[in-house]
Structures are given as C-alpha cells and as structure tokens.
mmCIF file of N, CA and C in Angstrom:
data_model
loop_
_atom_site.group_PDB
_atom_site.id
_atom_site.type_symbol
_atom_site.label_atom_id
_atom_site.label_comp_id
_atom_site.label_asym_id
_atom_site.label_seq_id
_atom_site.Cartn_x
_atom_site.Cartn_y
_atom_site.Cartn_z
ATOM 1 N N UNK A 9 3.287 137.187 -21.572
ATOM 2 C CA UNK A 9 3.422 135.862 -20.973
ATOM 3 C C UNK A 9 4.867 135.667 -20.517
ATOM 4 N N UNK A 10 5.013 135.259 -19.286
ATOM 5 C CA UNK A 10 6.364 134.960 -18.773
ATOM 6 C C UNK A 10 6.448 133.464 -18.479
ATOM 7 N N UNK A 11 7.575 132.889 -18.855
ATOM 8 C CA UNK A 11 7.811 131.463 -18.622
ATOM 9 C C UNK A 11 8.971 131.319 -17.647
ATOM 10 N N UNK A 12 8.769 130.533 -16.619
ATOM 11 C CA UNK A 12 9.815 130.319 -15.629
ATOM 12 C C UNK A 12 10.075 128.828 -15.505
ATOM 13 N N UNK A 13 11.322 128.446 -15.776
ATOM 14 C CA UNK A 13 11.713 127.044 -15.686
ATOM 15 C C UNK A 13 12.388 126.751 -14.357
ATOM 16 N N UNK A 14 12.328 125.512 -13.952
ATOM 17 C CA UNK A 14 13.047 125.052 -12.767
ATOM 18 C C UNK A 14 13.303 123.572 -12.911
ATOM 19 N N UNK A 15 14.200 123.061 -12.055
ATOM 20 C CA UNK A 15 14.446 121.631 -12.025
ATOM 21 C C UNK A 15 15.762 121.191 -12.616
ATOM 22 N N UNK A 16 16.508 122.101 -13.216
ATOM 23 C CA UNK A 16 17.801 121.727 -13.752
ATOM 24 C C UNK A 16 18.832 121.558 -12.652
ATOM 25 N N UNK A 17 20.031 121.150 -13.049
ATOM 26 C CA UNK A 17 21.101 120.986 -12.080
ATOM 27 C C UNK A 17 22.133 119.989 -12.554
ATOM 28 N N UNK A 18 22.947 119.542 -11.625
ATOM 29 C CA UNK A 18 24.009 118.569 -11.895
ATOM 30 C C UNK A 18 23.505 117.191 -11.508
ATOM 31 N N UNK A 19 23.560 116.272 -12.452
ATOM 32 C CA UNK A 19 23.046 114.918 -12.235
ATOM 33 C C UNK A 19 24.086 113.908 -12.716
ATOM 34 N N UNK A 20 24.185 112.811 -12.019
ATOM 35 C CA UNK A 20 25.093 111.759 -12.459
ATOM 36 C C UNK A 20 24.479 110.978 -13.615
ATOM 37 N N UNK A 21 25.341 110.463 -14.452
ATOM 38 C CA UNK A 21 24.884 109.633 -15.570
ATOM 39 C C UNK A 21 24.020 108.494 -15.043
ATOM 40 N N UNK A 22 22.907 108.269 -15.719
ATOM 41 C CA UNK A 22 21.964 107.243 -15.298
ATOM 42 C C UNK A 22 20.857 107.755 -14.399
ATOM 43 N N UNK A 23 20.992 108.965 -13.930
ATOM 44 C CA UNK A 23 19.991 109.551 -13.050
ATOM 45 C C UNK A 23 18.805 110.105 -13.815
ATOM 46 N N UNK A 24 17.878 110.661 -13.055
ATOM 47 C CA UNK A 24 16.666 111.226 -13.647
ATOM 48 C C UNK A 24 16.423 112.624 -13.087
ATOM 49 N N UNK A 25 15.650 113.387 -13.806
ATOM 50 C CA UNK A 25 15.198 114.668 -13.280
ATOM 51 C C UNK A 25 13.908 115.065 -13.976
ATOM 52 N N UNK A 26 13.243 116.037 -13.366
ATOM 53 C CA UNK A 26 12.030 116.576 -13.967
ATOM 54 C C UNK A 26 12.136 118.093 -14.042
ATOM 55 N N UNK A 27 11.974 118.613 -15.232
ATOM 56 C CA UNK A 27 11.954 120.054 -15.444
ATOM 57 C C UNK A 27 10.515 120.542 -15.408
ATOM 58 N N UNK A 28 10.341 121.721 -14.859
ATOM 59 C CA UNK A 28 9.013 122.324 -14.750
ATOM 60 C C UNK A 28 9.049 123.715 -15.360
ATOM 61 N N UNK A 29 8.002 124.064 -16.069
ATOM 62 C CA UNK A 29 7.871 125.401 -16.642
ATOM 63 C C UNK A 29 6.449 125.885 -16.421
ATOM 64 N N UNK A 30 6.328 127.051 -15.822
ATOM 65 C CA UNK A 30 5.019 127.635 -15.557
ATOM 66 C C UNK A 30 4.897 128.982 -16.253
ATOM 67 N N UNK A 31 3.797 129.150 -16.942
ATOM 68 C CA UNK A 31 3.520 130.401 -17.635
ATOM 69 C C UNK A 31 2.639 131.297 -16.772
ATOM 70 N N UNK A 32 2.916 132.579 -16.814
ATOM 71 C CA UNK A 32 2.102 133.533 -16.071
ATOM 72 C C UNK A 32 1.904 134.783 -16.903
ATOM 73 N N UNK A 33 0.943 135.568 -16.509
ATOM 74 C CA UNK A 33 0.631 136.781 -17.238
ATOM 75 C C UNK A 33 -0.848 137.045 -17.143
ATOM 76 N N UNK A 34 -1.366 137.835 -18.056
ATOM 77 C CA UNK A 34 -2.792 138.139 -18.024
ATOM 78 C C UNK A 34 -3.407 137.925 -19.392
ATOM 79 N N UNK A 35 -4.626 137.409 -19.375
ATOM 80 C CA UNK A 35 -5.435 137.289 -20.583
ATOM 81 C C UNK A 35 -4.706 136.534 -21.695
ATOM 82 N N UNK A 36 -4.355 135.296 -21.418
ATOM 83 C CA UNK A 36 -3.724 134.493 -22.455
ATOM 84 C C UNK A 36 -4.248 133.070 -22.397
ATOM 85 N N UNK A 37 -4.130 132.411 -23.515
ATOM 86 C CA UNK A 37 -4.481 130.995 -23.611
ATOM 87 C C UNK A 37 -3.401 130.336 -24.453
ATOM 88 N N UNK A 38 -2.862 129.278 -23.951
ATOM 89 C CA UNK A 38 -1.721 128.646 -24.602
ATOM 90 C C UNK A 38 -2.136 127.453 -25.449
ATOM 91 N N UNK A 39 -1.538 127.340 -26.613
ATOM 92 C CA UNK A 39 -1.750 126.199 -27.483
ATOM 93 C C UNK A 39 -0.631 125.194 -27.245
ATOM 94 N N UNK A 40 0.422 125.286 -28.009
ATOM 95 C CA UNK A 40 1.528 124.345 -27.856
ATOM 96 C C UNK A 40 2.494 124.838 -26.784
ATOM 97 N N UNK A 41 2.930 123.910 -25.950
ATOM 98 C CA UNK A 41 4.022 124.159 -25.015
ATOM 99 C C UNK A 41 5.077 123.089 -25.256
ATOM 100 N N UNK A 42 6.315 123.386 -24.888
ATOM 101 C CA UNK A 42 7.326 122.382 -25.144
ATOM 102 C C UNK A 42 8.685 122.723 -24.587
ATOM 103 N N UNK A 43 9.620 121.846 -24.906
ATOM 104 C CA UNK A 43 10.991 121.990 -24.435
ATOM 105 C C UNK A 43 11.963 121.869 -25.606
ATOM 106 N N UNK A 44 12.928 122.767 -25.606
ATOM 107 C CA UNK A 44 14.040 122.736 -26.536
ATOM 108 C C UNK A 44 15.318 122.700 -25.708
ATOM 109 N N UNK A 45 16.418 122.356 -26.346
ATOM 110 C CA UNK A 45 17.689 122.386 -25.637
ATOM 111 C C UNK A 45 18.789 122.846 -26.578
ATOM 112 N N UNK A 46 19.824 123.414 -25.962
ATOM 113 C CA UNK A 46 20.976 123.878 -26.721
ATOM 114 C C UNK A 46 22.242 123.462 -25.984
ATOM 115 N N UNK A 47 22.983 122.576 -26.607
ATOM 116 C CA UNK A 47 24.248 122.120 -26.059
ATOM 117 C C UNK A 47 25.359 123.073 -26.489
ATOM 118 N N UNK A 48 26.462 123.098 -25.770
ATOM 119 C CA UNK A 48 27.571 123.991 -26.126
ATOM 120 C C UNK A 48 28.034 123.776 -27.567
ATOM 121 N N UNK A 49 28.101 124.850 -28.317
ATOM 122 C CA UNK A 49 28.576 124.776 -29.678
ATOM 123 C C UNK A 49 27.575 124.240 -30.677
ATOM 124 N N UNK A 50 26.353 123.996 -30.231
ATOM 125 C CA UNK A 50 25.334 123.450 -31.129
ATOM 126 C C UNK A 50 24.128 124.376 -31.204
ATOM 127 N N UNK A 51 23.297 124.141 -32.216
ATOM 128 C CA UNK A 51 22.086 124.923 -32.367
ATOM 129 C C UNK A 51 20.991 124.397 -31.423
ATOM 130 N N UNK A 52 20.057 125.257 -31.136
ATOM 131 C CA UNK A 52 18.919 124.859 -30.311
ATOM 132 C C UNK A 52 18.083 123.843 -31.082
ATOM 133 N N UNK A 53 17.663 122.785 -30.393
ATOM 134 C CA UNK A 53 16.882 121.736 -31.031
ATOM 135 C C UNK A 53 15.649 121.414 -30.210
ATOM 136 N N UNK A 54 14.606 120.987 -30.889
ATOM 137 C CA UNK A 54 13.371 120.595 -30.222
ATOM 138 C C UNK A 54 13.581 119.260 -29.525
ATOM 139 N N UNK A 55 13.096 119.163 -28.298
ATOM 140 C CA UNK A 55 13.117 117.906 -27.572
ATOM 141 C C UNK A 55 11.722 117.277 -27.597
ATOM 142 N N UNK A 56 10.737 118.049 -27.153
ATOM 143 C CA UNK A 56 9.361 117.547 -27.122
ATOM 144 C C UNK A 56 8.400 118.715 -27.025
ATOM 145 N N UNK A 57 7.234 118.538 -27.610
ATOM 146 C CA UNK A 57 6.159 119.523 -27.498
ATOM 147 C C UNK A 57 4.860 118.803 -27.164
ATOM 148 N N UNK A 58 3.892 119.569 -26.676
ATOM 149 C CA UNK A 58 2.610 118.982 -26.328
ATOM 150 C C UNK A 58 1.526 120.028 -26.570
ATOM 151 N N UNK A 59 0.448 119.603 -27.198
ATOM 152 C CA UNK A 59 -0.634 120.525 -27.514
ATOM 153 C C UNK A 59 -1.561 120.706 -26.318
ATOM 154 N N UNK A 60 -2.461 121.647 -26.441
ATOM 155 C CA UNK A 60 -3.442 121.879 -25.391
ATOM 156 C C UNK A 60 -4.325 120.640 -25.202
ATOM 157 N N UNK A 61 -4.495 119.869 -26.272
ATOM 158 C CA UNK A 61 -5.260 118.613 -26.201
ATOM 159 C C UNK A 61 -4.431 117.461 -25.650
ATOM 160 N N UNK A 62 -3.204 117.778 -25.220
ATOM 161 C CA UNK A 62 -2.301 116.811 -24.587
ATOM 162 C C UNK A 62 -1.743 115.785 -25.557
ATOM 163 N N UNK A 63 -1.585 116.174 -26.808
ATOM 164 C CA UNK A 63 -0.941 115.316 -27.796
ATOM 165 C C UNK A 63 0.543 115.622 -27.813
ATOM 166 N N UNK A 64 1.389 114.666 -27.464
ATOM 167 C CA UNK A 64 2.826 114.912 -27.436
ATOM 168 C C UNK A 64 3.503 114.652 -28.779
ATOM 169 N N UNK A 65 4.635 115.279 -28.935
ATOM 170 C CA UNK A 65 5.483 115.046 -30.105
ATOM 171 C C UNK A 65 6.919 115.078 -29.608
ATOM 172 N N UNK A 66 7.700 114.086 -30.020
ATOM 173 C CA UNK A 66 9.076 113.976 -29.566
ATOM 174 C C UNK A 66 10.044 114.010 -30.736
ATOM 175 N N UNK A 67 11.229 114.542 -30.467
ATOM 176 C CA UNK A 67 12.317 114.375 -31.404
ATOM 177 C C UNK A 67 12.688 112.893 -31.414
ATOM 178 N N UNK A 68 13.205 112.432 -32.536
ATOM 179 C CA UNK A 68 13.570 111.006 -32.631
ATOM 180 C C UNK A 68 14.528 110.607 -31.519
ATOM 181 N N UNK A 69 15.419 111.509 -31.163
ATOM 182 C CA UNK A 69 16.433 111.198 -30.144
ATOM 183 C C UNK A 69 15.856 111.177 -28.741
ATOM 184 N N UNK A 70 14.609 111.618 -28.580
ATOM 185 C CA UNK A 70 14.004 111.720 -27.252
ATOM 186 C C UNK A 70 12.896 110.707 -27.025
ATOM 187 N N UNK A 71 12.700 109.807 -27.951
ATOM 188 C CA UNK A 71 11.554 108.903 -27.881
ATOM 189 C C UNK A 71 11.593 107.958 -26.690
ATOM 190 N N UNK A 72 12.777 107.533 -26.270
ATOM 191 C CA UNK A 72 12.833 106.456 -25.285
ATOM 192 C C UNK A 72 13.065 106.907 -23.851
ATOM 193 N N UNK A 73 13.611 108.117 -23.631
ATOM 194 C CA UNK A 73 13.977 108.512 -22.271
ATOM 195 C C UNK A 73 13.291 109.777 -21.781
ATOM 196 N N UNK A 74 12.528 110.427 -22.648
ATOM 197 C CA UNK A 74 11.915 111.714 -22.303
ATOM 198 C C UNK A 74 10.396 111.559 -22.277
ATOM 199 N N UNK A 75 9.786 112.202 -21.277
ATOM 200 C CA UNK A 75 8.332 112.208 -21.179
ATOM 201 C C UNK A 75 7.853 113.622 -20.909
ATOM 202 N N UNK A 76 7.023 114.127 -21.800
ATOM 203 C CA UNK A 76 6.461 115.469 -21.617
ATOM 204 C C UNK A 76 5.031 115.334 -21.121
ATOM 205 N N UNK A 77 4.652 116.231 -20.230
ATOM 206 C CA UNK A 77 3.285 116.248 -19.728
ATOM 207 C C UNK A 77 2.895 117.691 -19.443
ATOM 208 N N UNK A 78 1.609 117.876 -19.155
ATOM 209 C CA UNK A 78 1.113 119.249 -19.047
ATOM 210 C C UNK A 78 -0.148 119.280 -18.200
ATOM 211 N N UNK A 79 -0.300 120.357 -17.445
ATOM 212 C CA UNK A 79 -1.541 120.596 -16.716
ATOM 213 C C UNK A 79 -2.064 121.946 -17.173
ATOM 214 N N UNK A 80 -3.086 121.937 -17.986
ATOM 215 C CA UNK A 80 -3.599 123.179 -18.573
ATOM 216 C C UNK A 80 -4.076 124.166 -17.504
ATOM 217 N N UNK A 81 -4.733 123.658 -16.478
ATOM 218 C CA UNK A 81 -5.277 124.537 -15.442
ATOM 219 C C UNK A 81 -4.188 125.300 -14.714
ATOM 220 N N UNK A 82 -2.978 124.769 -14.739
ATOM 221 C CA UNK A 82 -1.849 125.420 -14.080
ATOM 222 C C UNK A 82 -0.901 126.103 -15.059
ATOM 223 N N UNK A 83 -1.224 126.050 -16.357
ATOM 224 C CA UNK A 83 -0.333 126.607 -17.393
ATOM 225 C C UNK A 83 1.095 126.111 -17.195
ATOM 226 N N UNK A 84 1.211 124.831 -16.916
ATOM 227 C CA UNK A 84 2.500 124.246 -16.577
ATOM 228 C C UNK A 84 2.793 123.036 -17.463
ATOM 229 N N UNK A 85 4.040 122.957 -17.893
ATOM 230 C CA UNK A 85 4.508 121.818 -18.682
ATOM 231 C C UNK A 85 5.717 121.222 -17.978
ATOM 232 N N UNK A 86 5.813 119.910 -18.055
ATOM 233 C CA UNK A 86 6.892 119.174 -17.409
ATOM 234 C C UNK A 86 7.665 118.365 -18.444
ATOM 235 N N UNK A 87 8.918 118.102 -18.121
ATOM 236 C CA UNK A 87 9.730 117.198 -18.931
ATOM 237 C C UNK A 87 10.498 116.301 -17.979
ATOM 238 N N UNK A 88 10.184 115.032 -18.018
ATOM 239 C CA UNK A 88 10.926 114.061 -17.227
ATOM 240 C C UNK A 88 11.949 113.395 -18.121
ATOM 241 N N UNK A 89 13.153 113.273 -17.618
ATOM 242 C CA UNK A 89 14.225 112.631 -18.363
ATOM 243 C C UNK A 89 14.792 111.508 -17.503
ATOM 244 N N UNK A 90 14.796 110.329 -18.034
ATOM 245 C CA UNK A 90 15.339 109.155 -17.335
ATOM 246 C C UNK A 90 16.656 108.719 -17.973
ATOM 247 N N UNK A 91 17.461 108.015 -17.196
ATOM 248 C CA UNK A 91 18.744 107.490 -17.684
ATOM 249 C C UNK A 91 19.540 108.585 -18.395
ATOM 250 N N UNK A 92 19.750 109.679 -17.692
ATOM 251 C CA UNK A 92 20.472 110.803 -18.279
ATOM 252 C C UNK A 92 21.875 110.410 -18.702
ATOM 253 N N UNK A 93 22.288 110.968 -19.817
ATOM 254 C CA UNK A 93 23.607 110.704 -20.382
ATOM 255 C C UNK A 93 24.369 112.018 -20.528
ATOM 256 N N UNK A 94 25.705 111.954 -20.567
ATOM 257 C CA UNK A 94 26.478 113.198 -20.711
ATOM 258 C C UNK A 94 26.061 114.025 -21.926
ATOM 259 N N UNK A 95 25.618 113.369 -22.987
ATOM 260 C CA UNK A 95 25.209 114.118 -24.177
ATOM 261 C C UNK A 95 23.901 114.871 -23.981
ATOM 262 N N UNK A 96 23.235 114.647 -22.851
ATOM 263 C CA UNK A 96 22.032 115.412 -22.535
ATOM 264 C C UNK A 96 22.380 116.768 -21.902
ATOM 265 N N UNK A 97 23.657 116.988 -21.612
ATOM 266 C CA UNK A 97 24.081 118.261 -21.038
ATOM 267 C C UNK A 97 23.761 119.390 -21.992
ATOM 268 N N UNK A 98 22.993 120.360 -21.498
ATOM 269 C CA UNK A 98 22.541 121.466 -22.337
ATOM 270 C C UNK A 98 21.758 122.447 -21.475
ATOM 271 N N UNK A 99 21.477 123.592 -22.051
ATOM 272 C CA UNK A 99 20.499 124.500 -21.466
ATOM 273 C C UNK A 99 19.144 124.119 -22.048
ATOM 274 N N UNK A 100 18.199 123.863 -21.195
ATOM 275 C CA UNK A 100 16.861 123.469 -21.623
ATOM 276 C C UNK A 100 15.931 124.674 -21.535
ATOM 277 N N UNK A 101 15.259 124.951 -22.639
ATOM 278 C CA UNK A 101 14.381 126.111 -22.737
ATOM 279 C C UNK A 101 12.927 125.669 -22.873
ATOM 280 N N UNK A 102 12.076 126.339 -22.159
ATOM 281 C CA UNK A 102 10.641 126.136 -22.291
ATOM 282 C C UNK A 102 10.101 127.092 -23.342
ATOM 283 N N UNK A 103 9.150 126.629 -24.115
ATOM 284 C CA UNK A 103 8.484 127.489 -25.070
ATOM 285 C C UNK A 103 6.978 127.336 -24.932
ATOM 286 N N UNK A 104 6.272 128.382 -25.303
ATOM 287 C CA UNK A 104 4.818 128.336 -25.292
ATOM 288 C C UNK A 104 4.295 129.231 -26.393
ATOM 289 N N UNK A 105 3.265 128.755 -27.056
ATOM 290 C CA UNK A 105 2.675 129.519 -28.151
ATOM 291 C C UNK A 105 1.214 129.798 -27.830
ATOM 292 N N UNK A 106 0.812 131.051 -27.994
ATOM 293 C CA UNK A 106 -0.563 131.398 -27.673
ATOM 294 C C UNK A 106 -1.518 130.916 -28.759
ATOM 295 N N UNK A 107 -2.764 130.769 -28.383
ATOM 296 C CA UNK A 107 -3.805 130.316 -29.295
ATOM 297 C C UNK A 107 -4.112 131.402 -30.310
ATOM 298 N N UNK A 108 -4.488 130.981 -31.516
ATOM 299 C CA UNK A 108 -4.927 131.953 -32.515
ATOM 300 C C UNK A 108 -4.084 131.899 -33.756
ATOM 301 N N UNK A 109 -4.632 132.465 -34.862
ATOM 302 C CA UNK A 109 -3.906 132.445 -36.143
ATOM 303 C C UNK A 109 -2.594 133.215 -36.098
ATOM 304 N N UNK A 110 -2.510 134.169 -35.230
ATOM 305 C CA UNK A 110 -1.247 134.917 -35.095
ATOM 306 C C UNK A 110 -0.624 134.629 -33.746
ATOM 307 N N UNK A 111 -0.574 133.334 -33.427
ATOM 308 C CA UNK A 111 -0.041 132.938 -32.136
ATOM 309 C C UNK A 111 1.374 133.447 -31.931
ATOM 310 N N UNK A 112 1.645 133.899 -30.738
ATOM 311 C CA UNK A 112 2.963 134.410 -30.381
ATOM 312 C C UNK A 112 3.711 133.339 -29.619
ATOM 313 N N UNK A 113 4.985 133.201 -29.917
ATOM 314 C CA UNK A 113 5.818 132.221 -29.226
ATOM 315 C C UNK A 113 6.660 132.915 -28.166
ATOM 316 N N UNK A 114 6.626 132.346 -26.975
ATOM 317 C CA UNK A 114 7.406 132.872 -25.872
ATOM 318 C C UNK A 114 8.436 131.837 -25.434
ATOM 319 N N UNK A 115 9.527 132.346 -24.862
ATOM 320 C CA UNK A 115 10.612 131.477 -24.397
ATOM 321 C C UNK A 115 10.951 131.794 -22.949
ATOM 322 N N UNK A 116 11.333 130.755 -22.227
ATOM 323 C CA UNK A 116 11.860 130.949 -20.899
ATOM 324 C C UNK A 116 13.335 131.314 -20.959
ATOM 325 N N UNK A 117 13.899 131.557 -19.802
ATOM 326 C CA UNK A 117 15.301 131.981 -19.746
ATOM 327 C C UNK A 117 16.269 130.810 -19.820
ATOM 328 N N UNK A 118 15.734 129.606 -19.670
ATOM 329 C CA UNK A 118 16.583 128.413 -19.758
ATOM 330 C C UNK A 118 17.032 127.912 -18.405
ATOM 331 N N UNK A 119 17.199 126.615 -18.314
ATOM 332 C CA UNK A 119 17.715 126.000 -17.104
ATOM 333 C C UNK A 119 18.813 125.011 -17.491
ATOM 334 N N UNK A 120 19.936 125.096 -16.816
ATOM 335 C CA UNK A 120 21.100 124.282 -17.159
ATOM 336 C C UNK A 120 20.949 122.872 -16.597
ATOM 337 N N UNK A 121 21.185 121.905 -17.451
ATOM 338 C CA UNK A 121 21.256 120.503 -17.031
ATOM 339 C C UNK A 121 22.654 120.003 -17.373
ATOM 340 N N UNK A 122 23.364 119.543 -16.381
ATOM 341 C CA UNK A 122 24.707 119.020 -16.579
ATOM 342 C C UNK A 122 24.756 117.588 -16.078
ATOM 343 N N UNK A 123 25.179 116.687 -16.945
ATOM 344 C CA UNK A 123 25.241 115.262 -16.600
ATOM 345 C C UNK A 123 26.702 114.846 -16.511
ATOM 346 N N UNK A 124 27.102 114.372 -15.365
ATOM 347 C CA UNK A 124 28.482 113.935 -15.175
ATOM 348 C C UNK A 124 28.600 112.436 -15.423
ATOM 349 N N UNK A 125 29.719 112.049 -15.989
ATOM 350 C CA UNK A 125 29.911 110.627 -16.324
ATOM 351 C C UNK A 125 30.564 109.881 -15.174
#
C-alpha cells in the first residue's frame, strides 16, 4: 500500500487548507485512516483518525479547528484545518491500517504545512 499526501504549503495565520491522502496498491482493504503531525523538535502526534465506518476521533487539541473525512470508494482521507495558527506548523503524515487481526500500518512521506504569523 502506498500513501500519497498533497495539499500542504505556506499559509497565513487564520487561513484554511485541506490535506488529501490517497492509498493505492493491490488487494487491500483499509480500516483506520488518519493524520499525524510532527513539529520541529517534537514527537509525532495524532491529529485525527477515522474508521471505515466513518467514525472520527480527534486529539483534544484538534477538536475545534480540524475536520477529518473519508471516501472509502476512493481510498482517500482528507483533513481540513480552519483558522490555522503558527503552532500548526509541522509535517503532516497520513496513516492507514489494513483490515484484519494482523493489520499493517502504512505511512505517507509527509507534507509540510507552514503557517506564517
């Protein structure tokens, strides 16, 4: 399974953006998909995840400005971020876990989001 992210870039504080991640490959079915981020000098942290049944889960810090969504038929997950703040500057990584008791977790290469004040 390969994950390809897009939608990052340089955004002014208060702006919005939408990140997109599409999974490709052969003979796979995805369970949980989601977004993590890693800011400079910090550990990677979960931002939001969403199950195949479209049940979302957010980090406490992402409850008010982040929206995760997913289209199963396209193996695609989105993350919309509103009112971006400088502290949102990070590399955002897409993750996906395959269905099954021994589900495998895959990661994208990351997309940089930089918020200027």
